PDB file of C-alpha atoms in Angstrom:
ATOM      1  CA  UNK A 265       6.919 187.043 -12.600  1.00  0.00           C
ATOM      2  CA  UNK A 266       6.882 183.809 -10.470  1.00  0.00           C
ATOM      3  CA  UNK A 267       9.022 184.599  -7.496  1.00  0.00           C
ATOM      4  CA  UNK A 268       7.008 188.487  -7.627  1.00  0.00           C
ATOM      5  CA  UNK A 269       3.572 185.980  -7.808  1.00  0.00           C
ATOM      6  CA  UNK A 270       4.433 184.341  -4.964  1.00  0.00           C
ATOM      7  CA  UNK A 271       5.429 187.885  -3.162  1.00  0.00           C
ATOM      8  CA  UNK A 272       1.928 189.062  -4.225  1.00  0.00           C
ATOM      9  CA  UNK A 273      -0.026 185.845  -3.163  1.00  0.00           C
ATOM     10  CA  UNK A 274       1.536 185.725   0.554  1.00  0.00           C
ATOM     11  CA  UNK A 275       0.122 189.386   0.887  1.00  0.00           C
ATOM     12  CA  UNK A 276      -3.453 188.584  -0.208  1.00  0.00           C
ATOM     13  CA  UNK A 277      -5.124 188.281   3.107  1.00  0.00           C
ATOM     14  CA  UNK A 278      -3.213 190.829   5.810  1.00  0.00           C
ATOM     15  CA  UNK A 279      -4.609 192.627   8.876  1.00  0.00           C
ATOM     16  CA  UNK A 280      -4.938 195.901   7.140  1.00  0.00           C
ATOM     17  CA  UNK A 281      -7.110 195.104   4.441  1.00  0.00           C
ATOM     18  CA  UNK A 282      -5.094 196.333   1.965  1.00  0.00           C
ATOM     19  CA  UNK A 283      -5.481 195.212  -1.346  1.00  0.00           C
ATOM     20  CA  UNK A 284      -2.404 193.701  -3.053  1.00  0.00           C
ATOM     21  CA  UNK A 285      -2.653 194.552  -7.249  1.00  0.00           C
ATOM     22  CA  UNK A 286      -0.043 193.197  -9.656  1.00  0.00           C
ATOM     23  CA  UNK A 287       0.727 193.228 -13.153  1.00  0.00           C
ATOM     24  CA  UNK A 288       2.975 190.653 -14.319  1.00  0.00           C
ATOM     25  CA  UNK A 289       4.964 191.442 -17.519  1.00  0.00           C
ATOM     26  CA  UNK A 290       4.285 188.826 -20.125  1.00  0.00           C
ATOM     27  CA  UNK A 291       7.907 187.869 -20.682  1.00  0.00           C
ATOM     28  CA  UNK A 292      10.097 186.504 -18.416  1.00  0.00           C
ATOM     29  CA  UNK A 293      13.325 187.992 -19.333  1.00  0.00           C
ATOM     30  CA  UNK A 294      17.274 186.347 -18.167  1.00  0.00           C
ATOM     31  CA  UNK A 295      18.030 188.494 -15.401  1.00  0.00           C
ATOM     32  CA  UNK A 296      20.610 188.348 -12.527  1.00  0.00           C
ATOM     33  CA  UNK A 297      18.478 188.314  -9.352  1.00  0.00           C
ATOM     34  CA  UNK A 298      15.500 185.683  -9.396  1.00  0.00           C
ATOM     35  CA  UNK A 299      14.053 182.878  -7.562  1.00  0.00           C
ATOM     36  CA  UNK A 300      14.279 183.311  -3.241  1.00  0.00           C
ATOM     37  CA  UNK A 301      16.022 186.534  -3.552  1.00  0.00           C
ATOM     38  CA  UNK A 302      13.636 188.703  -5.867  1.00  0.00           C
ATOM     39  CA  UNK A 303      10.692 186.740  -3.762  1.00  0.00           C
ATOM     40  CA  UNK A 304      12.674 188.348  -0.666  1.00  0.00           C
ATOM     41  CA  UNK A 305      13.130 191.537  -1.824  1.00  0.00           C
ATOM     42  CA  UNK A 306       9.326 191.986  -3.176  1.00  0.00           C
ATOM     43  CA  UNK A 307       8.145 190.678   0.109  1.00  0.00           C
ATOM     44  CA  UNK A 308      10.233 193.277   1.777  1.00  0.00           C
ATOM     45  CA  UNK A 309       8.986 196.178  -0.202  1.00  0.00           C
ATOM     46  CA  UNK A 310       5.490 194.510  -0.321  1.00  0.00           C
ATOM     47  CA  UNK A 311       5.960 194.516   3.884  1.00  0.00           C
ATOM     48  CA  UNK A 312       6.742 198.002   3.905  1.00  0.00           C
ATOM     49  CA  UNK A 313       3.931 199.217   1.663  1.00  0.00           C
ATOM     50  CA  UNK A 314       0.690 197.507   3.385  1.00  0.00           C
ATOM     51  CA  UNK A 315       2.484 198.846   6.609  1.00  0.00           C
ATOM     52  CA  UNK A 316       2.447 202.130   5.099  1.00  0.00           C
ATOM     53  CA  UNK A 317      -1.083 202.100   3.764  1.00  0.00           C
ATOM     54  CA  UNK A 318      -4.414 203.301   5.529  1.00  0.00           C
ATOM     55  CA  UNK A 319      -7.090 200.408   5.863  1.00  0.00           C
ATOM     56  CA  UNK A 320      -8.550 199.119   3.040  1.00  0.00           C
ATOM     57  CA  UNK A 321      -6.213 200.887   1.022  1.00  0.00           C
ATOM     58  CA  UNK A 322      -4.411 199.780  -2.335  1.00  0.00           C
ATOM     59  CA  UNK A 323      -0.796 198.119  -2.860  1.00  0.00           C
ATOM     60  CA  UNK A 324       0.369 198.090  -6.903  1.00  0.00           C
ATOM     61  CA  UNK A 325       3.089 195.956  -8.352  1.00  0.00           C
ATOM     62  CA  UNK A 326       4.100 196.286 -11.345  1.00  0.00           C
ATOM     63  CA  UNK A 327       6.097 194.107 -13.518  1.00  0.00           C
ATOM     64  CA  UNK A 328       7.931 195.820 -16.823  1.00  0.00           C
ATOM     65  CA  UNK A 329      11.079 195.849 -18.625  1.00  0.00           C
ATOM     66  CA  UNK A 330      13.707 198.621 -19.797  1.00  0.00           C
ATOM     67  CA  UNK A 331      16.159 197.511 -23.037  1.00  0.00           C
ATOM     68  CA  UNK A 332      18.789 196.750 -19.973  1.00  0.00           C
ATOM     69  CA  UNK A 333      16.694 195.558 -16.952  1.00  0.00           C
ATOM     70  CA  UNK A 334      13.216 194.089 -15.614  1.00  0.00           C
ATOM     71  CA  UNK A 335      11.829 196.309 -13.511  1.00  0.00           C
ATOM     72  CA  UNK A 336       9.762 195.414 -10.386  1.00  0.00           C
ATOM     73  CA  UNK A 337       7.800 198.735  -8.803  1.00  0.00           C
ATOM     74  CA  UNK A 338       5.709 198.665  -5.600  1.00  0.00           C
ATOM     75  CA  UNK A 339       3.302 201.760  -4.968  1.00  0.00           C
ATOM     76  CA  UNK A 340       2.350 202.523  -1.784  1.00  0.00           C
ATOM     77  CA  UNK A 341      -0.434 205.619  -1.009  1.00  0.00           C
ATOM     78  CA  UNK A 342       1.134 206.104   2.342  1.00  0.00           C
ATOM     79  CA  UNK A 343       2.141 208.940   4.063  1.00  0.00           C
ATOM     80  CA  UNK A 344       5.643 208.976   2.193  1.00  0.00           C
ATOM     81  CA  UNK A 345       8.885 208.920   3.503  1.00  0.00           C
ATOM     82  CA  UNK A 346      10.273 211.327   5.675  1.00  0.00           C
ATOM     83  CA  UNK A 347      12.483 214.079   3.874  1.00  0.00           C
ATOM     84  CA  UNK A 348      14.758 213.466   7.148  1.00  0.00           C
ATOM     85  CA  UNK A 349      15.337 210.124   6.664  1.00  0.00           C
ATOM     86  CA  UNK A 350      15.428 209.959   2.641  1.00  0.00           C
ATOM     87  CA  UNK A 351      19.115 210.083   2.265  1.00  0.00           C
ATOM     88  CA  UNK A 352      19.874 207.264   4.525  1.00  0.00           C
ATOM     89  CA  UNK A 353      16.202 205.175   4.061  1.00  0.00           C
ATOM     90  CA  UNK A 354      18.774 202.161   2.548  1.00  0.00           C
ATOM     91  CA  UNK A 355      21.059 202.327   5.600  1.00  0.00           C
ATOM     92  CA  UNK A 356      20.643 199.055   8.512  1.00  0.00           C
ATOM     93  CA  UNK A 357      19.132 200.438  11.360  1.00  0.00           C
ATOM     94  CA  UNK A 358      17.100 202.847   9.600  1.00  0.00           C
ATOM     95  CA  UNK A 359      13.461 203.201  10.468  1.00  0.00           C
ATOM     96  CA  UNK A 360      10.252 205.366  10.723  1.00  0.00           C
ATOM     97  CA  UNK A 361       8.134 202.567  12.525  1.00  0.00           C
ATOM     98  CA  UNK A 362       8.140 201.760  16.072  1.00  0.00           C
ATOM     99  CA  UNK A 363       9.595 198.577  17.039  1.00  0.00           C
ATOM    100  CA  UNK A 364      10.919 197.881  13.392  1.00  0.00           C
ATOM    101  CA  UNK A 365      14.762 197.203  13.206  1.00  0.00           C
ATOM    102  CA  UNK A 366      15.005 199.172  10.067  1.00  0.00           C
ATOM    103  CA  UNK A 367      16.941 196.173   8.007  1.00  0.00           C
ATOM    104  CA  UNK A 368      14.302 195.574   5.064  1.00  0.00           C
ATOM    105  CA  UNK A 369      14.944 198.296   2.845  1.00  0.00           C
ATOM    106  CA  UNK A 370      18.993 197.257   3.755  1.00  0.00           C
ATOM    107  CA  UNK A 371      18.593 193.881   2.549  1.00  0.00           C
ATOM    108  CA  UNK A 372      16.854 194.710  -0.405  1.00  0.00           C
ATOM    109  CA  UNK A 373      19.585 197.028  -1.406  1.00  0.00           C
ATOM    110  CA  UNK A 374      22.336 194.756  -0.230  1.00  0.00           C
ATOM    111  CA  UNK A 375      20.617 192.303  -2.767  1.00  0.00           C
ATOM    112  CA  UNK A 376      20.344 194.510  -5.856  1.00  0.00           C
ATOM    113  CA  UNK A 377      23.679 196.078  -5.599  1.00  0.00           C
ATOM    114  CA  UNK A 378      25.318 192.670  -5.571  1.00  0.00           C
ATOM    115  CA  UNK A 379      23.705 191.742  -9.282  1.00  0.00           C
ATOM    116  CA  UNK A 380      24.951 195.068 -10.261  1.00  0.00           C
ATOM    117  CA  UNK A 381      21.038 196.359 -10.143  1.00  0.00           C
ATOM    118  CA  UNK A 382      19.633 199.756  -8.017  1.00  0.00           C
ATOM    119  CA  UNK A 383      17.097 199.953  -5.706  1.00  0.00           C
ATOM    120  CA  UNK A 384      15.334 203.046  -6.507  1.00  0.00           C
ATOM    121  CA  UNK A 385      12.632 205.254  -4.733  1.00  0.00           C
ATOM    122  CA  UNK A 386      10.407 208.490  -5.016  1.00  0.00           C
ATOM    123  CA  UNK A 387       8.430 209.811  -2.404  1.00  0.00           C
ATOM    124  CA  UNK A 388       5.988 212.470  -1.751  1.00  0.00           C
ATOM    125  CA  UNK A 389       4.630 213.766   1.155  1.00  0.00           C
ATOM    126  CA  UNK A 390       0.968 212.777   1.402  1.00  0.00           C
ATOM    127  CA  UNK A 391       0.761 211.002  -1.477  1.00  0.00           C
ATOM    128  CA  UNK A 392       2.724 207.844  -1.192  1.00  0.00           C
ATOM    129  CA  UNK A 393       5.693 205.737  -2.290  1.00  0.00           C
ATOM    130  CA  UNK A 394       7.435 203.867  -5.099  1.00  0.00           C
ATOM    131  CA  UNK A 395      10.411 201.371  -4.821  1.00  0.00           C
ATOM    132  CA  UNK A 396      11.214 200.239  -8.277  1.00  0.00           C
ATOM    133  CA  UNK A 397      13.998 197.207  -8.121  1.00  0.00           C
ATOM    134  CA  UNK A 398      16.084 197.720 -11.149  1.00  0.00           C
ATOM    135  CA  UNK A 399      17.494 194.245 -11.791  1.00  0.00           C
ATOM    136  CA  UNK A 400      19.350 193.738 -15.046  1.00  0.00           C
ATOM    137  CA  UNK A 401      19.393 191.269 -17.598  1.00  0.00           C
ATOM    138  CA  UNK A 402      22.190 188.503 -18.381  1.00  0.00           C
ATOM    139  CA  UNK A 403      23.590 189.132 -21.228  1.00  0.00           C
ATOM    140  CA  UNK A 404      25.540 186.682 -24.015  1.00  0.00           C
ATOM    141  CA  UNK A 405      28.999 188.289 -22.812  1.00  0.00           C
ATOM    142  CA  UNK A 406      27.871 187.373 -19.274  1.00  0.00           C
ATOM    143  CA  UNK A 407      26.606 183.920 -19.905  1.00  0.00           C
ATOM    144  CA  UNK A 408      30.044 183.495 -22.251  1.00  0.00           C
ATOM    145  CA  UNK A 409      32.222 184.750 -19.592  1.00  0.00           C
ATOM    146  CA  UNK A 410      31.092 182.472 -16.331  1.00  0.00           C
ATOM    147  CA  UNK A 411      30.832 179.355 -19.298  1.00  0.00           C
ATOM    148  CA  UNK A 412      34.709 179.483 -19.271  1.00  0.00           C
ATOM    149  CA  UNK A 413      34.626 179.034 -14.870  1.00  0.00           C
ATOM    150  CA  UNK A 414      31.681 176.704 -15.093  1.00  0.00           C
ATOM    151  CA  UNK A 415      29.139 178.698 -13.340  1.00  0.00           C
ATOM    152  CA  UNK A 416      25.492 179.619 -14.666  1.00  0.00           C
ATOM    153  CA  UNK A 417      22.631 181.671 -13.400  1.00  0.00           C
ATOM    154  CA  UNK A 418      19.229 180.092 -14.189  1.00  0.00           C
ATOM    155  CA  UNK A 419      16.946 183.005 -14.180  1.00  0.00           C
ATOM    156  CA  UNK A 420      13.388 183.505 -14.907  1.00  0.00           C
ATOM    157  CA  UNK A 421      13.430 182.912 -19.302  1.00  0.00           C
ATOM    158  CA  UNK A 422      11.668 182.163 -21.654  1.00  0.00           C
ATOM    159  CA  UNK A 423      11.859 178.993 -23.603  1.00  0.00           C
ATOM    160  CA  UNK A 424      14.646 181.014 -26.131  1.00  0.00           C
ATOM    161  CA  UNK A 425      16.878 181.699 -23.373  1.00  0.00           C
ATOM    162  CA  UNK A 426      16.881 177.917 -21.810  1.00  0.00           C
ATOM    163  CA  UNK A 427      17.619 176.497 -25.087  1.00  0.00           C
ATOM    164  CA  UNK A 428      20.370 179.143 -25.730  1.00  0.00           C
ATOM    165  CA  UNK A 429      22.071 178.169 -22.166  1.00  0.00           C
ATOM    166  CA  UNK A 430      21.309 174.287 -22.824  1.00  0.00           C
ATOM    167  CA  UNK A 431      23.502 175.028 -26.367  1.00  0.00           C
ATOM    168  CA  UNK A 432      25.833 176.816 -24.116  1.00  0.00           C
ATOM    169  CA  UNK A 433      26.193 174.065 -21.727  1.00  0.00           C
ATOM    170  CA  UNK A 434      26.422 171.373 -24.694  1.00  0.00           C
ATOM    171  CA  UNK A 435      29.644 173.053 -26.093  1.00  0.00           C
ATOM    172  CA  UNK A 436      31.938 172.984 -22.988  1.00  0.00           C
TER     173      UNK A 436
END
């Protein structure tokens, strides 16, 4: 919810007028990707969406969680992705807009993948689209197996989870 915040507040005044929504989740689950790079990757998609959006029009994040991830979806009511480029929209290099260089929807992906989460989309002509960053949670196996080589993820968690990795910490 922070790092997606801070997305969401950097967007609040742009040239298009579009208005930037968001609904933050009210937990704040252990998950892999947080901090800079979820802040990156929801600036990217946030980028992408006022870009895509008619004047004055609306932006929506949402913040939710699945049993096995948190979920971070940004809804564009764009024109929608071109059924051309849908296959290879996550490919560097890929773009619809003039002058872009194509590389945001890249890194994004580049950064999910290597947390082991998806970057997903659906698109519809006319109507708009959704990029939902599908980021999953640490888990007590995970924390248990990087204890043993000394390495921890401090994620966005509630005051459970911080005690639990404190207790973790304590014991080695």
């Amino acid at each position: 919810n922070d790092a997606t915040g801070r997305a969401v507040r950097r967007f609040e005044k742009n040239p298009r007028d579009v208005k930037v929504r968001w609904q933050p989740h009210p937990g704040h689950p252990l998950a892999y990707l947080t901090g800079p790079a979820l802040e990156r990757a929801v600036v990217e998609l946030l980028q992408n969406a006022i870009e895509a959006s008619a004047r004055g029009a609306n932006v929506d994040v949402d913040v939710t969680q699945s049993n096995t991830h948190a979920i971070v979806a940004v809804r564009d009511r764009g024109t929608g992705i071109p059924v051309a480029v849908r296959d290879r929209v996550f490919h560097p290099f890929v773009t619809t807009k003039a002058g872009a260089m194509g590389m945001g929807l890249a890194i994004c992906h580049k950064l999910l993948q290597d947390c082991g989460g998806n970057l997903a989309f659906q698109s519809s002509a006319g109507e708009g689209s959704t990029f939902k960053l599908l980021i999953p949670y640490i888990t007590t196996a995970y924390l248990a197996f990087h204890q043993r080589e000394h390495v921890f993820v401090v994620a966005h968690c509630n005051q459970e989870s911080v005690q639990y990795i404190s207790h973790l910490q304590l014991q080695r």
